[in-house]
């Protein structure tokens, strides 16, 4: 067993004796390990190093996570739910300070949480798992609707469309990679929709659209299912922050309701899948209808177009910047991604009337 890792685990107030520590999963952002305990009645744990390049403010990040997991745990307790350690992530306090949920070792922040046993994640969706995901993400937002703490923005302006357009316009003006001229038609098409796609920010300023606590990384692989295919809990809480609810609704559909991967270079594969849309929306509205305003519901089709649009803007921004943010496997990778998301945006725009009709019938 790696003695350095053992020493890190030793910072935390856990139950049981450490028997083994080994790598877990394939997360790209944080380093993740499984800590096995010797005793049958002690849980196993997940040990994770937080990537401070992506999340520079660990104090804020872990403050958010503490507030969110405590709040959900209290709700589950009040409902008389059983199996609570599998229904919400449980982060372990440090020995030095029971109020602290991370330990800094050699300048690196580490955290530990209870490993959820007998659970699986899914990588791909079908209508059934999309409906379950919609219901679970809606429930997650619903449970956090009355959280008393003010959460911080762990990534500032993360889903702010006006900000993403400013970034694009800045890089167009500077043209550091000399690529602007070659993609002018894409730029023109994206910018021609700028006004309609920033409606959320304007309504927010007018006080007509609230920010609520959102997950902000609503992919199907960010939830755990039990062996009977029921959703146990939502995981990967690093991006939980206040946002328009469109973040969770729209970003799930952006990945799940595309007929193909976001970087498929064959645009004839790209399109908006209404079966996934309907299943996800049915599940989401079942749990979120109780707290959504009529305006939020009316704007859900907009949200389904917003996230492909935002992602096209972000991929094009990175392409024009010289590919600094996303890893590229070939020179035009970001451009293919931007084209793909633009095509998905067009397809979602076409589907807007059908989306609105479906939502009206819910
Ligand atoms: C990034 O790392 P990953 O794949 O979960 C990005 C998302 C984008 C996504 C597009 C912190 O997410 O916002 O939608 O790439 N996350 C960050 O592939 O920028
Ligand atoms: Mg992620």
mmCIF file of C-alpha atoms and ligand atoms in Angstrom:
data_model
loop_
_atom_site.group_PDB
_atom_site.id
_atom_site.type_symbol
_atom_site.label_atom_id
_atom_site.label_comp_id
_atom_site.label_asym_id
_atom_site.label_seq_id
_atom_site.Cartn_x
_atom_site.Cartn_y
_atom_site.Cartn_z
ATOM 1 C CA UNK A 1 0.000 0.000 0.000
ATOM 2 C CA UNK A 2 1.263 3.470 -0.847
ATOM 3 C CA UNK A 3 2.376 5.002 2.488
ATOM 4 C CA UNK A 4 1.895 8.594 1.272
ATOM 5 C CA UNK A 5 -1.729 7.878 0.432
ATOM 6 C CA UNK A 6 -2.149 6.080 3.736
ATOM 7 C CA UNK A 7 -0.865 9.193 5.501
ATOM 8 C CA UNK A 8 -3.434 11.312 3.633
ATOM 9 C CA UNK A 9 -6.254 8.966 4.634
ATOM 10 C CA UNK A 10 -4.989 9.248 8.185
ATOM 11 C CA UNK A 11 -5.922 12.948 8.158
ATOM 12 C CA UNK A 12 -9.606 11.992 8.104
ATOM 13 C CA UNK A 13 -11.927 10.810 10.863
ATOM 14 C CA UNK A 14 -13.144 7.580 9.252
ATOM 15 C CA UNK A 15 -14.414 4.310 10.666
ATOM 16 C CA UNK A 16 -12.424 1.122 10.214
ATOM 17 C CA UNK A 17 -8.821 0.253 9.382
ATOM 18 C CA UNK A 18 -7.395 0.814 5.933
ATOM 19 C CA UNK A 19 -6.759 -2.486 4.142
ATOM 20 C CA UNK A 20 -6.068 -1.343 0.575
ATOM 21 C CA UNK A 21 -5.926 1.802 -1.609
ATOM 22 C CA UNK A 22 -6.266 1.545 -5.380
ATOM 23 C CA UNK A 23 -7.259 3.748 -8.357
ATOM 24 C CA UNK A 24 -10.973 4.102 -9.097
ATOM 25 C CA UNK A 25 -12.871 5.081 -12.253
ATOM 26 C CA UNK A 26 -11.710 7.172 -15.166
ATOM 27 C CA UNK A 27 -12.458 10.755 -14.136
ATOM 28 C CA UNK A 28 -10.424 13.274 -16.095
ATOM 29 C CA UNK A 29 -10.419 16.168 -13.674
ATOM 30 C CA UNK A 30 -9.777 14.854 -10.159
ATOM 31 C CA UNK A 31 -7.530 11.918 -9.098
ATOM 32 C CA UNK A 32 -9.767 9.301 -7.524
ATOM 33 C CA UNK A 33 -8.901 6.265 -5.363
ATOM 34 C CA UNK A 34 -10.851 3.556 -3.563
ATOM 35 C CA UNK A 35 -9.938 3.020 0.088
ATOM 36 C CA UNK A 36 -10.952 -0.436 1.315
ATOM 37 C CA UNK A 37 -11.418 -1.016 5.015
ATOM 38 C CA UNK A 38 -10.747 -4.310 6.789
ATOM 39 C CA UNK A 39 -13.922 -4.489 8.863
ATOM 40 C CA UNK A 40 -17.135 -5.815 7.334
ATOM 41 C CA UNK A 41 -19.252 -3.255 9.181
ATOM 42 C CA UNK A 42 -17.142 -0.229 8.162
ATOM 43 C CA UNK A 43 -17.820 1.399 4.789
ATOM 44 C CA UNK A 44 -15.202 1.683 2.075
ATOM 45 C CA UNK A 45 -14.268 5.210 1.001
ATOM 46 C CA UNK A 46 -13.396 7.275 -2.039
ATOM 47 C CA UNK A 47 -10.271 9.424 -1.714
ATOM 48 C CA UNK A 48 -9.974 12.281 -4.173
ATOM 49 C CA UNK A 49 -7.467 15.013 -4.950
ATOM 50 C CA UNK A 50 -9.187 18.206 -6.083
ATOM 51 C CA UNK A 51 -7.864 19.711 -9.320
ATOM 52 C CA UNK A 52 -7.093 23.303 -8.360
ATOM 53 C CA UNK A 53 -6.512 24.352 -11.984
ATOM 54 C CA UNK A 54 -10.212 23.887 -12.655
ATOM 55 C CA UNK A 55 -11.417 24.688 -9.119
ATOM 56 C CA UNK A 56 -9.053 27.255 -7.627
ATOM 57 C CA UNK A 57 -11.199 28.121 -4.591
ATOM 58 C CA UNK A 58 -11.303 24.845 -2.652
ATOM 59 C CA UNK A 59 -12.672 26.544 0.443
ATOM 60 C CA UNK A 60 -15.696 27.785 -1.534
ATOM 61 C CA UNK A 61 -16.025 24.480 -3.384
ATOM 62 C CA UNK A 62 -16.114 22.391 -0.219
ATOM 63 C CA UNK A 63 -18.324 24.959 1.531
ATOM 64 C CA UNK A 64 -20.885 24.511 -1.265
ATOM 65 C CA UNK A 65 -20.632 20.748 -1.052
ATOM 66 C CA UNK A 66 -21.038 20.758 2.729
ATOM 67 C CA UNK A 67 -24.151 22.945 2.530
ATOM 68 C CA UNK A 68 -25.702 20.888 -0.266
ATOM 69 C CA UNK A 69 -25.058 17.426 1.165
ATOM 70 C CA UNK A 70 -26.218 18.465 4.659
ATOM 71 C CA UNK A 71 -29.392 19.962 3.293
ATOM 72 C CA UNK A 72 -30.244 16.887 1.225
ATOM 73 C CA UNK A 73 -29.426 14.580 4.140
ATOM 74 C CA UNK A 74 -31.817 16.502 6.426
ATOM 75 C CA UNK A 75 -34.563 16.300 3.811
ATOM 76 C CA UNK A 76 -34.085 12.552 3.439
ATOM 77 C CA UNK A 77 -34.138 12.128 7.214
ATOM 78 C CA UNK A 78 -37.343 14.145 7.473
ATOM 79 C CA UNK A 79 -38.911 11.940 4.800
ATOM 80 C CA UNK A 80 -37.929 8.888 6.843
ATOM 81 C CA UNK A 81 -35.836 7.571 3.951
ATOM 82 C CA UNK A 82 -33.714 4.520 4.634
ATOM 83 C CA UNK A 83 -30.271 3.833 3.209
ATOM 84 C CA UNK A 84 -29.348 7.520 3.450
ATOM 85 C CA UNK A 85 -25.607 6.887 2.973
ATOM 86 C CA UNK A 86 -26.430 5.620 -0.518
ATOM 87 C CA UNK A 87 -28.869 8.435 -1.349
ATOM 88 C CA UNK A 88 -26.550 11.388 -0.785
ATOM 89 C CA UNK A 89 -22.764 11.696 -0.793
ATOM 90 C CA UNK A 90 -21.214 11.764 2.678
ATOM 91 C CA UNK A 91 -17.943 13.677 2.958
ATOM 92 C CA UNK A 92 -15.710 12.850 5.932
ATOM 93 C CA UNK A 93 -14.433 15.497 8.348
ATOM 94 C CA UNK A 94 -10.757 15.816 9.173
ATOM 95 C CA UNK A 95 -9.420 14.720 12.538
ATOM 96 C CA UNK A 96 -7.903 18.146 13.117
ATOM 97 C CA UNK A 97 -11.145 20.043 12.542
ATOM 98 C CA UNK A 98 -14.511 18.262 12.482
ATOM 99 C CA UNK A 99 -15.947 21.198 10.517
ATOM 100 C CA UNK A 100 -13.468 20.781 7.685
ATOM 101 C CA UNK A 101 -14.172 18.426 4.776
ATOM 102 C CA UNK A 102 -10.767 18.517 3.109
ATOM 103 C CA UNK A 103 -7.141 18.219 4.148
ATOM 104 C CA UNK A 104 -4.209 19.978 2.518
ATOM 105 C CA UNK A 105 -1.175 17.692 2.209
ATOM 106 C CA UNK A 106 2.004 18.967 0.518
ATOM 107 C CA UNK A 107 -0.008 21.860 -0.881
ATOM 108 C CA UNK A 108 -2.639 19.595 -2.459
ATOM 109 C CA UNK A 109 -6.278 19.475 -1.278
ATOM 110 C CA UNK A 110 -7.744 16.007 -0.635
ATOM 111 C CA UNK A 111 -11.201 14.873 0.415
ATOM 112 C CA UNK A 112 -12.856 11.602 1.367
ATOM 113 C CA UNK A 113 -16.389 10.350 0.976
ATOM 114 C CA UNK A 114 -18.247 7.136 1.698
ATOM 115 C CA UNK A 115 -18.126 4.704 -1.227
ATOM 116 C CA UNK A 116 -21.645 3.824 -2.385
ATOM 117 C CA UNK A 117 -21.748 0.042 -2.482
ATOM 118 C CA UNK A 118 -23.767 -2.071 -4.935
ATOM 119 C CA UNK A 119 -24.286 0.800 -7.342
ATOM 120 C CA UNK A 120 -23.454 1.429 -10.978
ATOM 121 C CA UNK A 121 -23.105 4.407 -13.301
ATOM 122 C CA UNK A 122 -24.282 4.455 -16.916
ATOM 123 C CA UNK A 123 -22.439 5.940 -19.850
ATOM 124 C CA UNK A 124 -25.253 5.921 -22.443
ATOM 125 C CA UNK A 125 -28.915 6.860 -22.270
ATOM 126 C CA UNK A 126 -32.146 5.408 -23.593
ATOM 127 C CA UNK A 127 -35.618 6.893 -23.063
ATOM 128 C CA UNK A 128 -36.025 4.960 -19.805
ATOM 129 C CA UNK A 129 -32.827 6.139 -18.168
ATOM 130 C CA UNK A 130 -33.410 9.656 -19.520
ATOM 131 C CA UNK A 131 -36.757 9.822 -17.771
ATOM 132 C CA UNK A 132 -35.142 8.567 -14.545
ATOM 133 C CA UNK A 133 -32.372 11.128 -14.959
ATOM 134 C CA UNK A 134 -34.870 13.944 -15.565
ATOM 135 C CA UNK A 135 -36.775 13.034 -12.446
ATOM 136 C CA UNK A 136 -33.584 12.753 -10.365
ATOM 137 C CA UNK A 137 -32.097 16.062 -11.499
ATOM 138 C CA UNK A 138 -35.477 17.746 -10.977
ATOM 139 C CA UNK A 139 -35.634 16.263 -7.487
ATOM 140 C CA UNK A 140 -32.098 17.427 -6.791
ATOM 141 C CA UNK A 141 -33.094 21.009 -7.686
ATOM 142 C CA UNK A 142 -36.351 20.656 -5.726
ATOM 143 C CA UNK A 143 -34.565 19.513 -2.565
ATOM 144 C CA UNK A 144 -32.177 22.452 -2.815
ATOM 145 C CA UNK A 145 -34.875 25.042 -3.571
ATOM 146 C CA UNK A 146 -34.993 26.137 0.103
ATOM 147 C CA UNK A 147 -31.331 25.805 1.068
ATOM 148 C CA UNK A 148 -30.550 28.630 3.506
ATOM 149 C CA UNK A 149 -26.865 29.077 2.611
ATOM 150 C CA UNK A 150 -25.723 31.389 -0.162
ATOM 151 C CA UNK A 151 -23.594 29.195 -2.426
ATOM 152 C CA UNK A 152 -20.551 30.534 -4.287
ATOM 153 C CA UNK A 153 -19.901 30.380 -8.034
ATOM 154 C CA UNK A 154 -17.171 27.727 -8.240
ATOM 155 C CA UNK A 155 -16.530 28.657 -11.891
ATOM 156 C CA UNK A 156 -17.412 32.305 -12.422
ATOM 157 C CA UNK A 157 -19.865 33.040 -15.273
ATOM 158 C CA UNK A 158 -19.764 29.351 -16.196
ATOM 159 C CA UNK A 159 -23.106 29.297 -18.066
ATOM 160 C CA UNK A 160 -23.468 33.040 -18.646
ATOM 161 C CA UNK A 161 -24.285 33.367 -22.364
ATOM 162 C CA UNK A 162 -23.432 37.078 -22.511
ATOM 163 C CA UNK A 163 -20.013 36.304 -21.036
ATOM 164 C CA UNK A 164 -19.409 33.440 -23.497
ATOM 165 C CA UNK A 165 -20.269 35.770 -26.408
ATOM 166 C CA UNK A 166 -17.918 38.431 -25.042
ATOM 167 C CA UNK A 167 -15.158 35.824 -24.951
ATOM 168 C CA UNK A 168 -15.911 34.926 -28.571
ATOM 169 C CA UNK A 169 -15.999 38.549 -29.706
ATOM 170 C CA UNK A 170 -12.709 39.269 -27.913
ATOM 171 C CA UNK A 171 -10.921 36.405 -29.600
ATOM 172 C CA UNK A 172 -12.382 37.371 -32.994
ATOM 173 C CA UNK A 173 -10.946 40.866 -32.533
ATOM 174 C CA UNK A 174 -7.511 39.596 -31.480
ATOM 175 C CA UNK A 175 -7.388 36.587 -33.839
ATOM 176 C CA UNK A 176 -4.311 35.102 -32.089
ATOM 177 C CA UNK A 177 -4.244 31.920 -34.206
ATOM 178 C CA UNK A 178 -5.060 33.616 -37.534
ATOM 179 C CA UNK A 179 -8.129 31.430 -38.001
ATOM 180 C CA UNK A 180 -10.960 33.980 -38.089
ATOM 181 C CA UNK A 181 -11.156 34.450 -41.864
ATOM 182 C CA UNK A 182 -11.493 30.708 -42.477
ATOM 183 C CA UNK A 183 -14.585 30.361 -40.264
ATOM 184 C CA UNK A 184 -16.389 33.621 -41.033
ATOM 185 C CA UNK A 185 -19.696 31.949 -42.097
ATOM 186 C CA UNK A 186 -19.870 30.067 -38.769
ATOM 187 C CA UNK A 187 -19.095 33.242 -36.847
ATOM 188 C CA UNK A 188 -21.792 35.151 -38.748
ATOM 189 C CA UNK A 189 -24.395 32.478 -38.134
ATOM 190 C CA UNK A 190 -23.631 32.239 -34.422
ATOM 191 C CA UNK A 191 -23.590 36.001 -33.886
ATOM 192 C CA UNK A 192 -26.868 36.412 -35.774
ATOM 193 C CA UNK A 193 -28.566 34.539 -32.895
ATOM 194 C CA UNK A 194 -26.801 36.437 -30.097
ATOM 195 C CA UNK A 195 -29.780 38.607 -29.186
ATOM 196 C CA UNK A 196 -32.342 35.801 -28.849
ATOM 197 C CA UNK A 197 -29.915 33.504 -27.023
ATOM 198 C CA UNK A 198 -29.132 35.990 -24.245
ATOM 199 C CA UNK A 199 -32.754 36.419 -23.201
ATOM 200 C CA UNK A 200 -32.148 34.642 -19.864
ATOM 201 C CA UNK A 201 -29.552 37.174 -18.742
ATOM 202 C CA UNK A 202 -31.892 40.063 -19.649
ATOM 203 C CA UNK A 203 -34.857 38.512 -17.837
ATOM 204 C CA UNK A 204 -32.572 37.867 -14.885
ATOM 205 C CA UNK A 205 -31.598 41.526 -14.713
ATOM 206 C CA UNK A 206 -35.272 42.510 -14.882
ATOM 207 C CA UNK A 207 -35.897 40.332 -11.858
ATOM 208 C CA UNK A 208 -38.183 37.982 -13.785
ATOM 209 C CA UNK A 209 -35.989 34.904 -13.731
ATOM 210 C CA UNK A 210 -34.500 33.515 -10.497
ATOM 211 C CA UNK A 211 -31.202 31.758 -10.046
ATOM 212 C CA UNK A 212 -31.564 28.466 -8.215
ATOM 213 C CA UNK A 213 -29.091 25.897 -7.060
ATOM 214 C CA UNK A 214 -28.192 23.782 -10.063
ATOM 215 C CA UNK A 215 -25.899 20.836 -10.612
ATOM 216 C CA UNK A 216 -24.383 22.292 -13.805
ATOM 217 C CA UNK A 217 -22.902 19.036 -15.086
ATOM 218 C CA UNK A 218 -26.021 16.986 -15.724
ATOM 219 C CA UNK A 219 -24.721 13.994 -17.588
ATOM 220 C CA UNK A 220 -26.192 10.551 -17.082
ATOM 221 C CA UNK A 221 -22.826 9.339 -15.760
ATOM 222 C CA UNK A 222 -23.129 11.791 -12.885
ATOM 223 C CA UNK A 223 -25.732 9.715 -11.107
ATOM 224 C CA UNK A 224 -25.624 6.320 -9.419
ATOM 225 C CA UNK A 225 -28.192 3.585 -10.080
ATOM 226 C CA UNK A 226 -28.906 0.551 -7.899
ATOM 227 C CA UNK A 227 -29.028 -3.024 -9.237
ATOM 228 C CA UNK A 228 -32.737 -2.578 -10.006
ATOM 229 C CA UNK A 229 -31.940 0.429 -12.227
ATOM 230 C CA UNK A 230 -33.394 2.938 -9.779
ATOM 231 C CA UNK A 231 -31.551 6.210 -9.306
ATOM 232 C CA UNK A 232 -29.807 6.299 -5.937
ATOM 233 C CA UNK A 233 -28.207 9.714 -5.974
ATOM 234 C CA UNK A 234 -26.611 12.516 -7.937
ATOM 235 C CA UNK A 235 -22.803 12.683 -7.760
ATOM 236 C CA UNK A 236 -19.966 14.943 -8.949
ATOM 237 C CA UNK A 237 -21.058 18.012 -7.012
ATOM 238 C CA UNK A 238 -18.120 20.296 -7.872
ATOM 239 C CA UNK A 239 -20.096 22.527 -10.212
ATOM 240 C CA UNK A 240 -23.155 22.860 -7.971
ATOM 241 C CA UNK A 241 -23.849 26.609 -7.902
ATOM 242 C CA UNK A 242 -26.599 29.183 -8.427
ATOM 243 C CA UNK A 243 -27.762 29.402 -12.032
ATOM 244 C CA UNK A 244 -30.875 29.619 -14.145
ATOM 245 C CA UNK A 245 -32.496 26.164 -14.048
ATOM 246 C CA UNK A 246 -31.902 25.943 -17.809
ATOM 247 C CA UNK A 247 -28.364 24.762 -17.022
ATOM 248 C CA UNK A 248 -29.426 21.357 -15.769
ATOM 249 C CA UNK A 249 -32.258 20.894 -18.223
ATOM 250 C CA UNK A 250 -30.456 22.132 -21.326
ATOM 251 C CA UNK A 251 -27.041 20.644 -20.771
ATOM 252 C CA UNK A 252 -28.438 17.150 -20.202
ATOM 253 C CA UNK A 253 -30.330 17.341 -23.513
ATOM 254 C CA UNK A 254 -27.279 18.739 -25.298
ATOM 255 C CA UNK A 255 -25.388 15.515 -24.702
ATOM 256 C CA UNK A 256 -28.213 12.975 -24.350
ATOM 257 C CA UNK A 257 -30.551 14.147 -27.129
ATOM 258 C CA UNK A 258 -27.867 14.426 -29.806
ATOM 259 C CA UNK A 259 -28.046 11.374 -32.098
ATOM 260 C CA UNK A 260 -24.248 11.284 -32.003
ATOM 261 C CA UNK A 261 -21.228 12.356 -29.963
ATOM 262 C CA UNK A 262 -20.471 16.061 -29.610
ATOM 263 C CA UNK A 263 -17.313 15.707 -31.710
ATOM 264 C CA UNK A 264 -18.643 13.521 -34.534
ATOM 265 C CA UNK A 265 -17.239 15.213 -37.684
ATOM 266 C CA UNK A 266 -20.024 13.803 -39.907
ATOM 267 C CA UNK A 267 -22.745 16.439 -39.647
ATOM 268 C CA UNK A 268 -25.318 14.113 -41.218
ATOM 269 C CA UNK A 269 -25.259 12.121 -37.946
ATOM 270 C CA UNK A 270 -26.100 15.141 -35.801
ATOM 271 C CA UNK A 271 -29.665 15.900 -34.784
ATOM 272 C CA UNK A 272 -32.020 16.530 -31.879
ATOM 273 C CA UNK A 273 -33.661 13.329 -30.627
ATOM 274 C CA UNK A 274 -37.273 14.070 -29.655
ATOM 275 C CA UNK A 275 -37.757 10.665 -27.972
ATOM 276 C CA UNK A 276 -35.025 11.468 -25.477
ATOM 277 C CA UNK A 277 -36.350 15.009 -25.153
ATOM 278 C CA UNK A 278 -39.840 13.749 -24.281
ATOM 279 C CA UNK A 279 -38.657 11.140 -21.794
ATOM 280 C CA UNK A 280 -36.297 13.513 -20.010
ATOM 281 C CA UNK A 281 -38.852 16.332 -19.945
ATOM 282 C CA UNK A 282 -41.562 14.039 -18.580
ATOM 283 C CA UNK A 283 -39.283 12.955 -15.717
ATOM 284 C CA UNK A 284 -37.974 16.455 -15.066
ATOM 285 C CA UNK A 285 -41.380 18.130 -14.931
ATOM 286 C CA UNK A 286 -42.742 15.404 -12.659
ATOM 287 C CA UNK A 287 -40.341 16.472 -9.921
ATOM 288 C CA UNK A 288 -39.648 20.121 -10.817
ATOM 289 C CA UNK A 289 -43.128 21.386 -11.694
ATOM 290 C CA UNK A 290 -43.807 22.124 -8.025
ATOM 291 C CA UNK A 291 -41.282 24.944 -7.863
ATOM 292 C CA UNK A 292 -40.822 26.146 -11.469
ATOM 293 C CA UNK A 293 -42.480 29.418 -12.475
ATOM 294 C CA UNK A 294 -44.659 29.548 -15.636
ATOM 295 C CA UNK A 295 -41.923 31.582 -17.318
ATOM 296 C CA UNK A 296 -39.265 28.991 -16.507
ATOM 297 C CA UNK A 297 -41.469 26.251 -17.967
ATOM 298 C CA UNK A 298 -42.249 28.330 -21.049
ATOM 299 C CA UNK A 299 -38.532 28.803 -21.661
ATOM 300 C CA UNK A 300 -37.552 25.117 -21.491
ATOM 301 C CA UNK A 301 -37.483 24.792 -25.320
ATOM 302 C CA UNK A 302 -35.196 27.837 -25.355
ATOM 303 C CA UNK A 303 -32.970 26.039 -22.823
ATOM 304 C CA UNK A 304 -32.793 23.028 -25.145
ATOM 305 C CA UNK A 305 -31.431 25.307 -27.887
ATOM 306 C CA UNK A 306 -29.253 27.396 -25.555
ATOM 307 C CA UNK A 307 -26.773 24.714 -24.570
ATOM 308 C CA UNK A 308 -25.829 23.498 -28.075
ATOM 309 C CA UNK A 309 -25.513 27.176 -28.979
ATOM 310 C CA UNK A 310 -23.358 27.983 -25.946
ATOM 311 C CA UNK A 311 -21.174 24.965 -26.560
ATOM 312 C CA UNK A 312 -20.735 25.921 -30.240
ATOM 313 C CA UNK A 313 -19.652 29.390 -29.090
ATOM 314 C CA UNK A 314 -17.256 27.920 -26.514
ATOM 315 C CA UNK A 315 -15.708 25.397 -28.935
ATOM 316 C CA UNK A 316 -15.304 28.065 -31.614
ATOM 317 C CA UNK A 317 -13.783 30.417 -29.050
ATOM 318 C CA UNK A 318 -11.233 27.748 -28.138
ATOM 319 C CA UNK A 319 -10.507 27.003 -31.814
ATOM 320 C CA UNK A 320 -9.867 30.700 -32.502
ATOM 321 C CA UNK A 321 -7.754 30.946 -29.329
ATOM 322 C CA UNK A 322 -5.426 28.207 -30.606
ATOM 323 C CA UNK A 323 -6.939 25.208 -28.742
ATOM 324 C CA UNK A 324 -5.993 26.020 -25.181
ATOM 325 C CA UNK A 325 -8.968 24.790 -23.156
ATOM 326 C CA UNK A 326 -10.107 21.424 -24.515
ATOM 327 C CA UNK A 327 -7.721 18.638 -25.394
ATOM 328 C CA UNK A 328 -7.633 18.105 -29.156
ATOM 329 C CA UNK A 329 -6.720 14.850 -30.856
ATOM 330 C CA UNK A 330 -6.205 16.532 -34.258
ATOM 331 C CA UNK A 331 -5.817 20.152 -35.473
ATOM 332 C CA UNK A 332 -9.465 20.791 -36.428
ATOM 333 C CA UNK A 333 -10.961 18.888 -33.505
ATOM 334 C CA UNK A 334 -12.427 21.991 -31.868
ATOM 335 C CA UNK A 335 -13.766 23.211 -35.203
ATOM 336 C CA UNK A 336 -15.541 19.882 -35.769
ATOM 337 C CA UNK A 337 -16.987 20.138 -32.271
ATOM 338 C CA UNK A 338 -18.201 23.678 -32.952
ATOM 339 C CA UNK A 339 -19.778 22.633 -36.281
ATOM 340 C CA UNK A 340 -21.416 19.646 -34.616
ATOM 341 C CA UNK A 341 -22.941 21.777 -31.861
ATOM 342 C CA UNK A 342 -24.060 24.412 -34.381
ATOM 343 C CA UNK A 343 -25.814 21.677 -36.355
ATOM 344 C CA UNK A 344 -27.466 20.410 -33.163
ATOM 345 C CA UNK A 345 -28.525 23.977 -32.391
ATOM 346 C CA UNK A 346 -30.181 24.288 -35.823
ATOM 347 C CA UNK A 347 -31.945 20.975 -35.344
ATOM 348 C CA UNK A 348 -33.158 21.963 -31.857
ATOM 349 C CA UNK A 349 -34.381 25.331 -33.216
ATOM 350 C CA UNK A 350 -36.474 23.459 -35.804
ATOM 351 C CA UNK A 351 -37.900 21.266 -33.051
ATOM 352 C CA UNK A 352 -38.887 24.174 -30.789
ATOM 353 C CA UNK A 353 -42.595 24.222 -31.752
ATOM 354 C CA UNK A 354 -42.850 20.462 -31.187
ATOM 355 C CA UNK A 355 -41.093 20.858 -27.832
ATOM 356 C CA UNK A 356 -43.480 23.599 -26.764
ATOM 357 C CA UNK A 357 -46.485 21.493 -27.766
ATOM 358 C CA UNK A 358 -45.201 18.526 -25.785
ATOM 359 C CA UNK A 359 -44.563 20.645 -22.679
ATOM 360 C CA UNK A 360 -48.016 22.227 -22.897
ATOM 361 C CA UNK A 361 -49.500 18.725 -22.719
ATOM 362 C CA UNK A 362 -47.623 17.743 -19.554
HETATM 363 C C1 LIG B 1 -16.307 20.149 -20.021
HETATM 364 O O1 LIG B 1 -14.925 17.983 -18.380
HETATM 365 P P1 LIG B 1 -16.309 17.729 -18.866
HETATM 366 O O2 LIG B 1 -16.339 16.918 -20.128
HETATM 367 O O3 LIG B 1 -17.241 17.193 -17.775
HETATM 368 C C2 LIG B 1 -16.890 21.489 -19.611
HETATM 369 C C3 LIG B 1 -18.391 21.493 -19.871
HETATM 370 C C4 LIG B 1 -18.610 21.256 -21.350
HETATM 371 C C5 LIG B 1 -17.921 19.942 -21.779
HETATM 372 C C6 LIG B 1 -17.996 19.760 -23.276
HETATM 373 C C7 LIG B 1 -15.567 22.846 -16.367
HETATM 374 O O4 LIG B 1 -16.947 19.163 -19.237
HETATM 375 O O5 LIG B 1 -18.921 22.737 -19.516
HETATM 376 O O6 LIG B 1 -19.971 21.191 -21.627
HETATM 377 O O7 LIG B 1 -16.538 19.938 -21.393
HETATM 378 N N1 LIG B 1 -16.618 21.712 -18.193
HETATM 379 C C8 LIG B 1 -15.898 22.791 -17.823
HETATM 380 O O8 LIG B 1 -17.379 18.588 -23.630
HETATM 381 O O9 LIG B 1 -15.551 23.659 -18.606
HETATM 382 MG MG1 LIG B 2 -17.642 15.856 -15.059
#
